[in-house]
Short mmCIF file of N, CA and C in Angstrom, two decimals:
data_model
loop_
_atom_site.label_atom_id
_atom_site.label_comp_id
_atom_site.label_asym_id
_atom_site.label_seq_id
_atom_site.Cartn_x
_atom_site.Cartn_y
_atom_site.Cartn_z
N MET A 184 0.82 -0.98 -0.33
CA MET A 184 -0.24 0.15 -0.32
C MET A 184 1.19 1.03 -0.06
N THR A 185 0.76 2.32 -1.00
CA THR A 185 1.01 2.97 -0.87
C THR A 185 0.28 4.99 -0.15
N GLY A 186 -1.13 4.10 0.83
CA GLY A 186 -1.36 6.15 0.71
C GLY A 186 -2.31 6.80 -0.07
N ARG A 187 -2.16 5.78 -1.52
CA ARG A 187 -3.00 7.29 -2.24
C ARG A 187 -4.81 7.01 -2.57
N ALA A 188 -4.93 7.26 -2.94
CA ALA A 188 -6.12 6.87 -3.14
C ALA A 188 -6.65 6.60 -4.64
N HIS A 189 -7.53 6.04 -5.35
CA HIS A 189 -6.96 5.28 -6.64
C HIS A 189 -8.75 6.10 -7.27
N LEU A 190 -9.24 7.44 -7.79
CA LEU A 190 -9.89 7.38 -8.17
C LEU A 190 -10.45 6.37 -9.54
N SER A 191 -11.73 5.77 -9.92
CA SER A 191 -12.32 5.30 -11.06
C SER A 191 -11.92 6.81 -11.88
N SER A 192 -12.80 5.80 -13.24
CA SER A 192 -12.61 6.92 -13.66
C SER A 192 -13.92 7.90 -13.94
N ARG A 193 -15.37 6.67 -12.99
CA ARG A 193 -15.92 8.10 -13.39
C ARG A 193 -16.18 8.78 -12.16
N GLY A 194 -15.15 8.80 -10.39
CA GLY A 194 -14.80 9.29 -10.46
C GLY A 194 -14.23 10.86 -10.49
N ARG A 195 -13.32 10.10 -11.06
CA ARG A 195 -12.04 11.49 -11.66
C ARG A 195 -13.12 12.62 -12.47
N ARG A 196 -14.00 11.80 -13.21
CA ARG A 196 -15.25 12.98 -14.32
C ARG A 196 -15.92 14.07 -12.77
N TRP A 197 -16.54 13.53 -12.22
CA TRP A 197 -16.85 13.84 -10.65
C TRP A 197 -15.83 15.43 -10.04
N VAL A 198 -14.66 14.67 -10.24
CA VAL A 198 -13.45 16.13 -9.80
C VAL A 198 -13.44 16.99 -10.64
N ALA A 199 -13.42 16.80 -12.12
CA ALA A 199 -13.11 17.66 -13.40
C ALA A 199 -14.18 18.30 -13.19
N VAL A 200 -15.67 17.85 -12.74
CA VAL A 200 -17.14 18.54 -12.52
C VAL A 200 -17.73 19.54 -12.25
N GLY A 201 -16.68 18.99 -10.49
CA GLY A 201 -16.32 19.83 -10.05
C GLY A 201 -16.08 21.09 -9.22
N ILE A 202 -14.57 21.02 -10.34
CA ILE A 202 -14.00 21.97 -10.47
C ILE A 202 -14.13 23.08 -11.37
N ALA A 203 -14.75 22.35 -13.10
CA ALA A 203 -15.54 23.39 -13.51
C ALA A 203 -16.47 23.77 -12.83
N VAL A 204 -17.12 23.37 -11.99
CA VAL A 204 -18.14 24.68 -11.55
C VAL A 204 -18.05 25.19 -10.61
N ALA A 205 -16.86 25.43 -10.33
CA ALA A 205 -16.29 26.15 -9.25
C ALA A 205 -15.98 26.95 -9.94
N LEU A 206 -15.06 27.01 -10.79
CA LEU A 206 -14.39 28.06 -11.52
C LEU A 206 -15.34 28.72 -11.99
N ILE A 207 -16.33 28.34 -12.80
CA ILE A 207 -17.54 28.68 -13.66
C ILE A 207 -18.21 29.66 -12.97
N ALA A 208 -18.44 29.68 -10.95
CA ALA A 208 -18.72 30.24 -9.76
C ALA A 208 -18.16 31.20 -10.19
N THR A 209 -17.18 30.76 -9.99
CA THR A 209 -15.59 32.33 -9.36
C THR A 209 -15.83 33.39 -10.32
N VAL A 210 -16.35 32.78 -11.98
CA VAL A 210 -16.43 33.43 -13.08
C VAL A 210 -17.16 34.71 -13.21
N VAL A 211 -18.54 34.20 -12.72
CA VAL A 211 -19.87 34.60 -12.77
C VAL A 211 -19.69 35.55 -11.60
N ALA A 212 -19.03 35.37 -10.17
CA ALA A 212 -18.97 36.15 -9.01
C ALA A 212 -18.25 37.64 -9.31
N ILE A 213 -17.06 36.71 -9.91
CA ILE A 213 -15.90 38.27 -11.14
C ILE A 213 -16.94 39.20 -11.48
N ALA A 214 -17.52 38.13 -12.40
CA ALA A 214 -17.66 39.41 -13.57
C ALA A 214 -18.98 40.34 -12.69
N GLY A 215 -20.11 39.96 -11.82
CA GLY A 215 -21.17 40.99 -10.48
C GLY A 215 -20.43 41.97 -10.26
N VAL A 216 -19.02 40.98 -9.47
CA VAL A 216 -19.05 42.82 -8.70
C VAL A 216 -18.41 43.58 -9.31
N VAL A 217 -17.39 42.73 -10.67
CA VAL A 217 -17.06 43.81 -11.59
C VAL A 217 -18.56 45.15 -12.13
N GLY A 218 -18.97 44.17 -12.43
CA GLY A 218 -21.19 45.14 -13.58
C GLY A 218 -20.84 46.04 -12.44
N ALA A 219 -21.93 45.29 -10.61
CA ALA A 219 -22.23 46.01 -9.81
C ALA A 219 -21.44 47.56 -9.64
N ALA A 220 -20.17 47.40 -10.23
CA ALA A 220 -18.95 48.93 -9.42
C ALA A 220 -19.40 49.85 -10.79
N ARG A 221 -19.77 49.03 -11.53
CA ARG A 221 -19.91 50.15 -12.90
C ARG A 221 -20.69 50.45 -12.35
N ALA A 222 -21.94 49.99 -12.60
CA ALA A 222 -23.65 50.77 -12.72
C ALA A 222 -23.39 51.34 -11.64
N ARG A 223 -23.12 51.32 -10.29
CA ARG A 223 -22.44 52.77 -9.66
C ARG A 223 -21.64 53.48 -9.19
N PRO A 224 -21.96 54.50 -10.22
CA PRO A 224 -20.53 55.63 -10.28
C PRO A 224 -20.88 56.34 -8.92
N VAL A 225 -19.27 56.39 -9.09
CA VAL A 225 -18.79 57.18 -7.76
C VAL A 225 -18.33 58.54 -8.80
N PRO A 226 -18.86 59.59 -7.70
CA PRO A 226 -18.33 61.30 -8.78
C PRO A 226 -16.68 61.47 -7.85
N ASP A 227 -16.08 61.71 -8.38
CA ASP A 227 -15.18 62.00 -7.86
C ASP A 227 -14.83 63.06 -6.81
N GLU A 228 -13.63 63.80 -6.58
CA GLU A 228 -13.60 65.05 -5.27
C GLU A 228 -14.49 66.06 -6.30
N HIS A 229 -14.68 66.35 -7.34
CA HIS A 229 -14.44 68.27 -7.84
C HIS A 229 -16.24 67.50 -9.00
N GLN A 230 -16.48 66.79 -8.76
CA GLN A 230 -17.72 66.04 -9.35
C GLN A 230 -18.78 66.62 -8.11
N ARG A 231 -18.36 66.16 -7.06
CA ARG A 231 -18.95 65.60 -5.61
C ARG A 231 -18.76 67.16 -5.08
N THR A 232 -17.33 68.11 -5.00
CA THR A 232 -18.10 69.28 -4.77
C THR A 232 -18.86 70.48 -5.03
N ALA A 233 -18.51 70.04 -6.84
CA ALA A 233 -19.55 70.72 -7.11
C ALA A 233 -21.22 70.47 -7.43
N LEU A 234 -21.71 69.57 -7.36
CA LEU A 234 -22.61 68.59 -6.83
C LEU A 234 -23.54 69.43 -5.88
N LEU A 235 -22.78 68.84 -4.95
CA LEU A 235 -22.89 69.74 -2.73
C LEU A 235 -22.99 71.13 -2.91
N SER A 236 -23.03 71.53 -3.46
CA SER A 236 -22.31 73.52 -3.77
C SER A 236 -23.74 72.95 -4.49
N ALA A 237 -23.59 73.59 -5.85
CA ALA A 237 -25.49 73.75 -5.56
C ALA A 237 -26.18 73.02 -5.36
N THR A 238 -25.74 72.67 -4.65
CA THR A 238 -27.82 71.58 -3.83
C THR A 238 -27.87 72.73 -3.18
N ARG A 239 -25.81 73.17 -1.98
CA ARG A 239 -26.63 73.81 -0.71
C ARG A 239 -26.88 75.48 -1.14
N ASP A 240 -26.77 76.40 -2.53
CA ASP A 240 -26.75 77.02 -3.11
C ASP A 240 -28.32 76.73 -3.24
N ALA A 241 -29.43 75.52 -4.22
CA ALA A 241 -30.21 75.55 -4.45
C ALA A 241 -30.88 75.43 -3.37
N VAL A 242 -31.19 74.95 -2.26
CA VAL A 242 -31.83 74.62 -1.52
C VAL A 242 -31.89 76.66 -0.58
N THR A 243 -31.19 76.89 -0.71
CA THR A 243 -30.82 77.91 0.60
C THR A 243 -31.58 79.13 -0.14
N ALA A 244 -31.53 78.51 -1.91
CA ALA A 244 -32.36 80.42 -2.36
C ALA A 244 -33.92 79.92 -2.95
N VAL A 245 -34.17 78.63 -2.90
CA VAL A 245 -35.77 77.74 -2.44
C VAL A 245 -36.44 78.36 -0.93
N MET A 246 -35.76 77.87 -0.03
CA MET A 246 -36.56 77.55 1.73
C MET A 246 -35.60 79.40 1.95
N THR A 247 -35.21 80.32 1.34
CA THR A 247 -35.60 81.58 1.73
C THR A 247 -36.34 82.75 0.77
N PHE A 248 -37.24 83.04 2.17
CA PHE A 248 -38.12 83.86 0.73
C PHE A 248 -38.99 84.57 2.22
N ALA A 249 -39.28 85.97 1.16
CA ALA A 249 -39.91 86.49 2.46
C ALA A 249 -41.26 87.82 1.64
N PRO A 250 -42.38 88.04 1.72
CA PRO A 250 -43.41 88.20 1.79
C PRO A 250 -44.00 89.19 0.75
N ASP A 251 -42.01 89.70 0.47
CA ASP A 251 -42.81 91.12 -0.41
C ASP A 251 -41.60 91.07 -1.30
N ASP A 252 -40.95 89.38 -1.56
CA ASP A 252 -39.51 89.16 -2.36
C ASP A 252 -39.97 89.36 -3.94
N SER A 253 -39.42 90.12 -4.77
CA SER A 253 -39.88 91.14 -6.22
C SER A 253 -39.03 90.16 -7.27
N PRO A 254 -40.30 90.20 -8.23
CA PRO A 254 -39.85 89.27 -9.56
C PRO A 254 -38.23 88.73 -9.72
N ALA A 255 -37.50 89.60 -9.88
CA ALA A 255 -36.12 89.95 -10.05
C ALA A 255 -35.56 88.42 -8.25
N ASP A 256 -36.25 89.03 -7.22
CA ASP A 256 -35.73 87.86 -6.12
C ASP A 256 -35.83 85.93 -6.74
N ARG A 257 -37.52 86.27 -7.92
CA ARG A 257 -38.21 84.94 -7.49
C ARG A 257 -37.55 84.46 -8.91
N ASP A 258 -36.86 85.50 -9.53
CA ASP A 258 -36.15 84.94 -10.72
C ASP A 258 -34.56 84.60 -10.85
N ALA A 259 -33.89 84.57 -10.15
CA ALA A 259 -32.40 84.16 -8.95
C ALA A 259 -33.27 83.05 -8.85
N VAL A 260 -33.57 82.74 -8.59
CA VAL A 260 -33.48 81.19 -7.47
C VAL A 260 -35.06 80.50 -8.34
N ALA A 261 -35.41 80.53 -8.90
CA ALA A 261 -35.76 80.05 -10.71
C ALA A 261 -34.30 79.24 -11.12
N GLY A 262 -32.85 80.31 -11.39
CA GLY A 262 -31.79 79.99 -11.54
C GLY A 262 -31.03 78.39 -10.95
N HIS A 263 -31.89 78.34 -9.50
CA HIS A 263 -31.63 77.47 -9.31
C HIS A 263 -32.66 75.81 -9.80
N LEU A 264 -33.18 76.44 -10.43
CA LEU A 264 -33.72 75.16 -10.34
C LEU A 264 -34.57 74.45 -12.03
N THR A 265 -34.58 73.07 -12.29
CA THR A 265 -35.56 72.65 -13.09
C THR A 265 -36.91 71.95 -13.15
N ALA A 266 -37.24 71.02 -14.29
CA ALA A 266 -38.42 70.49 -13.86
C ALA A 266 -38.53 69.17 -13.39
N PRO A 267 -39.14 68.95 -12.59
CA PRO A 267 -40.69 69.14 -12.43
C PRO A 267 -40.59 70.83 -11.29
N LEU A 268 -40.05 70.95 -10.98
CA LEU A 268 -39.62 71.83 -8.88
C LEU A 268 -40.18 73.93 -10.12
N LEU A 269 -39.33 73.72 -10.96
CA LEU A 269 -39.64 74.58 -11.91
C LEU A 269 -40.62 75.73 -12.04
N PRO A 270 -41.22 74.64 -13.21
CA PRO A 270 -42.24 74.95 -13.23
C PRO A 270 -43.93 74.99 -11.71
N ALA A 271 -43.83 74.24 -10.48
CA ALA A 271 -44.19 74.21 -9.72
C ALA A 271 -44.18 76.22 -9.08
N TYR A 272 -42.42 75.68 -8.96
CA TYR A 272 -41.83 77.38 -8.39
C TYR A 272 -42.77 78.48 -9.06
N ARG A 273 -42.54 78.65 -10.20
CA ARG A 273 -43.28 79.18 -11.08
C ARG A 273 -44.67 80.11 -10.91
N GLY A 274 -44.98 78.99 -10.72
CA GLY A 274 -47.13 78.78 -10.53
C GLY A 274 -47.45 79.33 -8.97
N ALA A 275 -46.24 78.12 -8.03
CA ALA A 275 -47.26 78.42 -6.94
C ALA A 275 -45.99 79.42 -5.66
N GLY A 276 -44.65 79.76 -6.66
CA GLY A 276 -43.69 80.49 -5.35
C GLY A 276 -43.72 79.81 -4.63
N PRO A 277 -43.05 80.58 -3.35
CA PRO A 277 -42.40 79.44 -1.92
C PRO A 277 -43.34 78.44 -1.83
N ASP A 278 -44.77 78.86 -1.90
CA ASP A 278 -46.20 77.19 -1.85
C ASP A 278 -45.41 76.43 -1.96
N VAL A 279 -44.14 75.68 -2.80
CA VAL A 279 -43.97 74.91 -3.15
C VAL A 279 -42.70 73.80 -2.14
N VAL A 280 -42.30 75.50 -1.62
CA VAL A 280 -41.72 73.93 0.14
C VAL A 280 -42.61 74.37 1.67
N LEU A 281 -43.38 75.76 1.55
CA LEU A 281 -43.96 75.65 2.49
C LEU A 281 -45.59 76.10 1.85
N PRO A 282 -46.56 75.26 1.69
CA PRO A 282 -47.85 75.44 1.41
C PRO A 282 -48.24 76.31 2.52
N GLY A 283 -48.89 76.99 1.88
CA GLY A 283 -50.26 78.30 2.02
C GLY A 283 -49.10 79.67 3.08
N ALA A 284 -47.59 79.87 2.70
CA ALA A 284 -47.01 80.78 2.88
C ALA A 284 -47.49 81.88 1.85
N VAL A 285 -47.76 81.82 0.15
CA VAL A 285 -47.74 83.24 0.14
C VAL A 285 -49.15 83.76 0.64
N ALA A 286 -50.12 82.69 0.90
CA ALA A 286 -51.79 83.24 1.40
C ALA A 286 -51.40 84.55 2.69
N SER A 287 -50.39 83.84 3.76
CA SER A 287 -49.99 83.22 5.04
C SER A 287 -49.20 84.67 5.35
N GLY A 288 -48.82 85.25 4.52
CA GLY A 288 -47.32 86.36 4.15
C GLY A 288 -46.03 85.69 5.55
N LEU A 289 -46.35 84.50 5.12
CA LEU A 289 -45.22 83.62 5.54
C LEU A 289 -43.76 83.91 5.24
N GLY A 290 -42.57 83.77 5.77
CA GLY A 290 -41.09 84.48 5.13
C GLY A 290 -40.35 83.10 6.02
N MET A 291 -39.12 83.19 5.08
CA MET A 291 -38.85 82.10 5.96
C MET A 291 -37.03 82.37 5.37
N SER A 292 -36.36 81.25 6.23
CA SER A 292 -34.43 81.61 5.98
C SER A 292 -34.31 79.81 6.05
N ALA A 293 -33.52 79.85 5.27
CA ALA A 293 -33.01 78.76 5.36
C ALA A 293 -31.73 78.22 5.53
N ARG A 294 -30.46 77.45 6.81
CA ARG A 294 -29.37 77.69 6.33
C ARG A 294 -28.55 75.65 6.19
N VAL A 295 -28.26 76.18 5.68
CA VAL A 295 -28.06 74.13 5.15
C VAL A 295 -26.55 73.51 5.51
N VAL A 296 -26.62 73.05 7.85
CA VAL A 296 -25.88 72.70 8.24
C VAL A 296 -24.81 71.18 7.76
N GLY A 297 -25.21 70.83 6.67
CA GLY A 297 -25.04 69.17 6.37
C GLY A 297 -25.47 69.09 4.38
N VAL A 298 -24.83 68.30 3.93
CA VAL A 298 -25.15 67.94 2.34
C VAL A 298 -24.67 66.06 2.84
N GLY A 299 -25.15 65.74 1.23
CA GLY A 299 -24.14 64.33 1.28
C GLY A 299 -24.72 63.25 0.06
N VAL A 300 -23.89 63.27 -0.84
CA VAL A 300 -25.24 61.71 -2.15
C VAL A 300 -25.47 61.00 -1.69
N ASN A 301 -26.57 60.48 -1.58
CA ASN A 301 -27.12 59.23 -1.47
C ASN A 301 -27.09 58.40 -2.68
N ALA A 302 -26.96 59.12 -3.63
CA ALA A 302 -26.98 58.21 -4.89
C ALA A 302 -26.63 59.69 -5.72
N TYR A 303 -25.64 58.14 -7.18
CA TYR A 303 -24.79 59.27 -8.31
C TYR A 303 -24.51 58.76 -9.41
N ALA A 304 -25.33 59.87 -10.58
CA ALA A 304 -25.26 59.63 -11.67
C ALA A 304 -24.35 60.61 -12.37
N ALA A 305 -24.25 60.64 -14.09
CA ALA A 305 -23.46 61.63 -14.43
C ALA A 305 -24.64 63.04 -14.60
N ASP A 306 -25.91 62.07 -14.88
CA ASP A 306 -26.71 63.31 -15.18
C ASP A 306 -27.95 63.58 -14.13
N GLN A 307 -28.50 62.81 -12.89
CA GLN A 307 -28.99 63.07 -11.59
C GLN A 307 -28.54 62.53 -10.32
N ALA A 308 -28.50 63.18 -9.48
CA ALA A 308 -28.09 62.35 -8.49
C ALA A 308 -29.40 63.15 -7.26
N GLN A 309 -29.00 62.53 -6.51
CA GLN A 309 -29.68 63.04 -4.72
C GLN A 309 -28.99 62.36 -3.67
N VAL A 310 -29.39 63.47 -3.33
CA VAL A 310 -29.24 64.42 -2.07
C VAL A 310 -29.24 64.41 -0.59
N ILE A 311 -29.15 64.16 -0.02
CA ILE A 311 -29.01 64.68 1.43
C ILE A 311 -29.10 65.81 1.85
N VAL A 312 -30.31 66.12 2.33
CA VAL A 312 -29.80 68.16 3.15
C VAL A 312 -29.85 68.03 4.05
N PHE A 313 -29.47 68.74 5.26
CA PHE A 313 -29.64 69.15 6.93
C PHE A 313 -29.67 70.27 6.22
N VAL A 314 -31.35 70.97 7.11
CA VAL A 314 -31.69 72.11 7.47
C VAL A 314 -31.91 72.64 8.04
N ASP A 315 -31.51 74.22 8.53
CA ASP A 315 -32.07 74.73 10.28
C ASP A 315 -32.19 76.09 9.50
N GLN A 316 -34.12 75.99 9.88
CA GLN A 316 -35.41 77.18 8.40
C GLN A 316 -36.08 77.70 9.98
N THR A 317 -36.06 78.85 9.29
CA THR A 317 -36.58 79.68 10.69
C THR A 317 -38.49 79.80 9.90
N VAL A 318 -39.06 80.09 10.18
CA VAL A 318 -40.30 80.77 9.43
C VAL A 318 -40.63 82.23 10.06
N ARG A 319 -41.33 83.03 9.58
CA ARG A 319 -41.73 84.41 10.46
C ARG A 319 -42.61 84.45 10.10
N LEU A 320 -43.17 84.71 11.11
CA LEU A 320 -44.80 85.12 10.45
C LEU A 320 -45.08 86.42 10.44
N PRO A 321 -45.96 86.87 9.81
CA PRO A 321 -46.18 88.44 9.65
C PRO A 321 -46.47 88.93 10.47
N GLY A 322 -45.99 90.43 11.22
CA GLY A 322 -46.67 91.36 12.12
C GLY A 322 -46.79 90.56 13.49
N GLY A 323 -45.75 89.82 13.38
CA GLY A 323 -45.61 88.85 15.50
C GLY A 323 -44.38 90.37 16.01
N ASP A 324 -45.18 90.64 17.31
CA ASP A 324 -44.30 91.89 17.68
C ASP A 324 -43.34 90.59 19.12
N GLY A 325 -43.81 89.67 19.06
CA GLY A 325 -42.71 88.45 20.06
C GLY A 325 -44.05 88.86 21.38
N ALA A 326 -44.72 89.72 21.64
CA ALA A 326 -45.90 90.22 22.84
C ALA A 326 -46.90 88.91 22.36
N GLY A 327 -47.12 88.21 24.00
CA GLY A 327 -48.06 86.92 23.71
C GLY A 327 -47.92 85.86 23.36
N GLY A 328 -46.66 85.53 22.89
CA GLY A 328 -45.66 83.83 21.77
C GLY A 328 -46.07 84.26 21.14
N ALA A 329 -46.37 85.42 19.96
CA ALA A 329 -46.64 85.30 19.24
C ALA A 329 -44.80 85.66 18.77
N PRO A 330 -44.03 85.12 17.70
CA PRO A 330 -42.66 85.12 17.42
C PRO A 330 -42.85 86.06 17.42
N ASP A 331 -41.35 87.19 16.68
CA ASP A 331 -41.31 88.32 16.49
C ASP A 331 -40.62 88.27 15.03
N VAL A 332 -40.59 89.54 14.03
CA VAL A 332 -40.10 88.41 12.90
C VAL A 332 -38.41 88.71 13.18
N GLN A 333 -37.85 88.58 13.48
CA GLN A 333 -36.48 88.67 13.69
C GLN A 333 -35.54 87.52 14.00
N THR A 334 -36.88 86.63 15.14
CA THR A 334 -36.97 85.21 15.55
C THR A 334 -37.68 84.60 14.67
N GLY A 335 -38.36 84.10 14.77
CA GLY A 335 -39.53 83.60 14.48
C GLY A 335 -39.02 81.89 14.42
N GLN A 336 -39.93 81.07 14.26
CA GLN A 336 -39.66 79.57 14.78
C GLN A 336 -38.62 78.54 14.08
N HIS A 337 -38.07 78.31 14.61
CA HIS A 337 -36.79 77.58 14.12
C HIS A 337 -37.09 76.03 13.93
N THR A 338 -36.99 75.24 13.45
CA THR A 338 -37.03 73.68 13.48
C THR A 338 -35.48 73.58 11.71
N PRO A 339 -35.07 72.49 13.02
CA PRO A 339 -33.94 71.29 11.90
C PRO A 339 -34.72 70.37 11.01
N THR A 340 -34.71 70.61 9.50
CA THR A 340 -35.89 68.92 8.90
C THR A 340 -34.43 68.44 8.17
N ALA A 341 -34.82 67.84 7.92
CA ALA A 341 -33.73 66.89 6.80
C ALA A 341 -34.00 67.10 5.27
N ARG A 342 -33.91 66.68 4.18
CA ARG A 342 -34.98 66.44 2.57
C ARG A 342 -34.14 66.18 2.11
N TRP A 343 -34.87 65.04 1.15
CA TRP A 343 -34.09 64.85 0.35
C TRP A 343 -33.94 65.63 -1.59
N ALA A 344 -32.93 65.85 -1.87
CA ALA A 344 -32.33 67.18 -2.91
C ALA A 344 -32.37 65.88 -4.04
N THR A 345 -33.07 65.97 -5.80
CA THR A 345 -33.08 65.49 -6.55
C THR A 345 -32.93 67.27 -7.55
N MET A 346 -31.04 66.23 -8.09
CA MET A 346 -30.36 67.17 -8.45
C MET A 346 -30.60 66.53 -9.95
N ARG A 347 -30.36 67.36 -10.82
CA ARG A 347 -30.49 67.67 -12.52
C ARG A 347 -28.74 68.38 -13.20
N ASN A 348 -28.24 67.48 -13.78
CA ASN A 348 -27.44 68.32 -14.48
C ASN A 348 -27.88 68.73 -15.84
N VAL A 349 -27.59 69.46 -15.86
CA VAL A 349 -28.31 70.67 -17.71
C VAL A 349 -27.78 71.77 -18.28
N GLU A 350 -27.01 70.99 -18.95
CA GLU A 350 -26.11 71.40 -19.40
C GLU A 350 -24.29 71.22 -18.28
N GLY A 351 -23.83 70.95 -17.87
CA GLY A 351 -22.90 71.22 -17.11
C GLY A 351 -22.95 71.50 -16.11
N ASN A 352 -24.71 72.30 -15.18
CA ASN A 352 -24.56 72.63 -14.11
C ASN A 352 -26.09 72.22 -13.87
N TRP A 353 -25.85 72.05 -12.03
CA TRP A 353 -26.64 71.24 -11.77
C TRP A 353 -27.88 71.78 -10.82
N ARG A 354 -29.08 71.05 -11.16
CA ARG A 354 -30.38 72.01 -10.92
C ARG A 354 -30.99 71.57 -9.86
N LEU A 355 -32.08 71.84 -9.10
CA LEU A 355 -32.35 70.94 -8.25
C LEU A 355 -33.92 70.65 -8.65
N ALA A 356 -33.85 69.70 -8.89
CA ALA A 356 -35.27 68.92 -9.54
C ALA A 356 -36.48 68.63 -8.85
N ASP A 357 -36.62 68.56 -7.55
CA ASP A 357 -37.19 67.91 -6.47
C ASP A 357 -36.66 67.89 -5.20
N LEU A 358 -37.49 69.02 -4.16
CA LEU A 358 -36.84 68.25 -2.46
C LEU A 358 -38.40 68.05 -2.28
N GLU A 359 -38.04 66.72 -1.32
CA GLU A 359 -38.78 65.98 -0.77
C GLU A 359 -38.49 66.07 0.55
N MET A 360 -39.44 65.95 1.88
CA MET A 360 -39.51 65.69 3.67
C MET A 360 -38.99 64.37 3.51
N VAL A 361 -37.78 64.21 4.75
CA VAL A 361 -37.18 62.82 4.54
C VAL A 361 -37.98 61.91 5.78
N GLY A 362 -38.67 62.89 7.00
CA GLY A 362 -38.81 62.67 7.62
C GLY A 362 -39.38 62.21 8.97
N ASP A 363 -39.15 62.51 9.72
CA ASP A 363 -39.35 63.17 11.92
C ASP A 363 -37.60 62.34 11.97
N VAL A 364 -36.79 63.71 11.54
CA VAL A 364 -35.46 63.78 11.96
C VAL A 364 -35.17 64.29 14.23
N THR A 365 -36.74 64.46 14.64
CA THR A 365 -36.16 63.76 16.20
C THR A 365 -36.69 62.97 16.89
N ARG A 366 -36.38 62.19 15.81
CA ARG A 366 -36.51 60.36 16.40
C ARG A 366 -35.18 59.76 16.87
#
């Protein structure tokens, strides 16, 4: 006895089939990983900076308004937007981000405190935006619990910003609430 196992021709075939199956599975797994990496592009530092800067500017612009904003103020905001948000903004103004703002004479200021890329493609991206917003009521003087125009009601919020690349410029296409960020 030499201690070597002897396989029949049938056994050798099963070993060969097993090796072939393992090799094919390895090739398929590698192809899947490479395909997944290519399917979800990652922006380089310059692209990421441009996207996040445009998002900050657009969200700040659309969420900052006063009852006495001029048509020029609205045009400046519109320069940051694209469809479907642009036509909605042209029709409803600040009501697109704060329903009832126009009729109630409300004003709002917003400060973007954080942004992060959730999904990215060369033509569209989804960005999470953390905003400190202050809503100002008309004619409030601070008496009787009513906020005055300077302080207003401060609220931290989170929103999903859908950004679209329009002729090389990132524009805000949609802005949705994330949900209750206090929980």
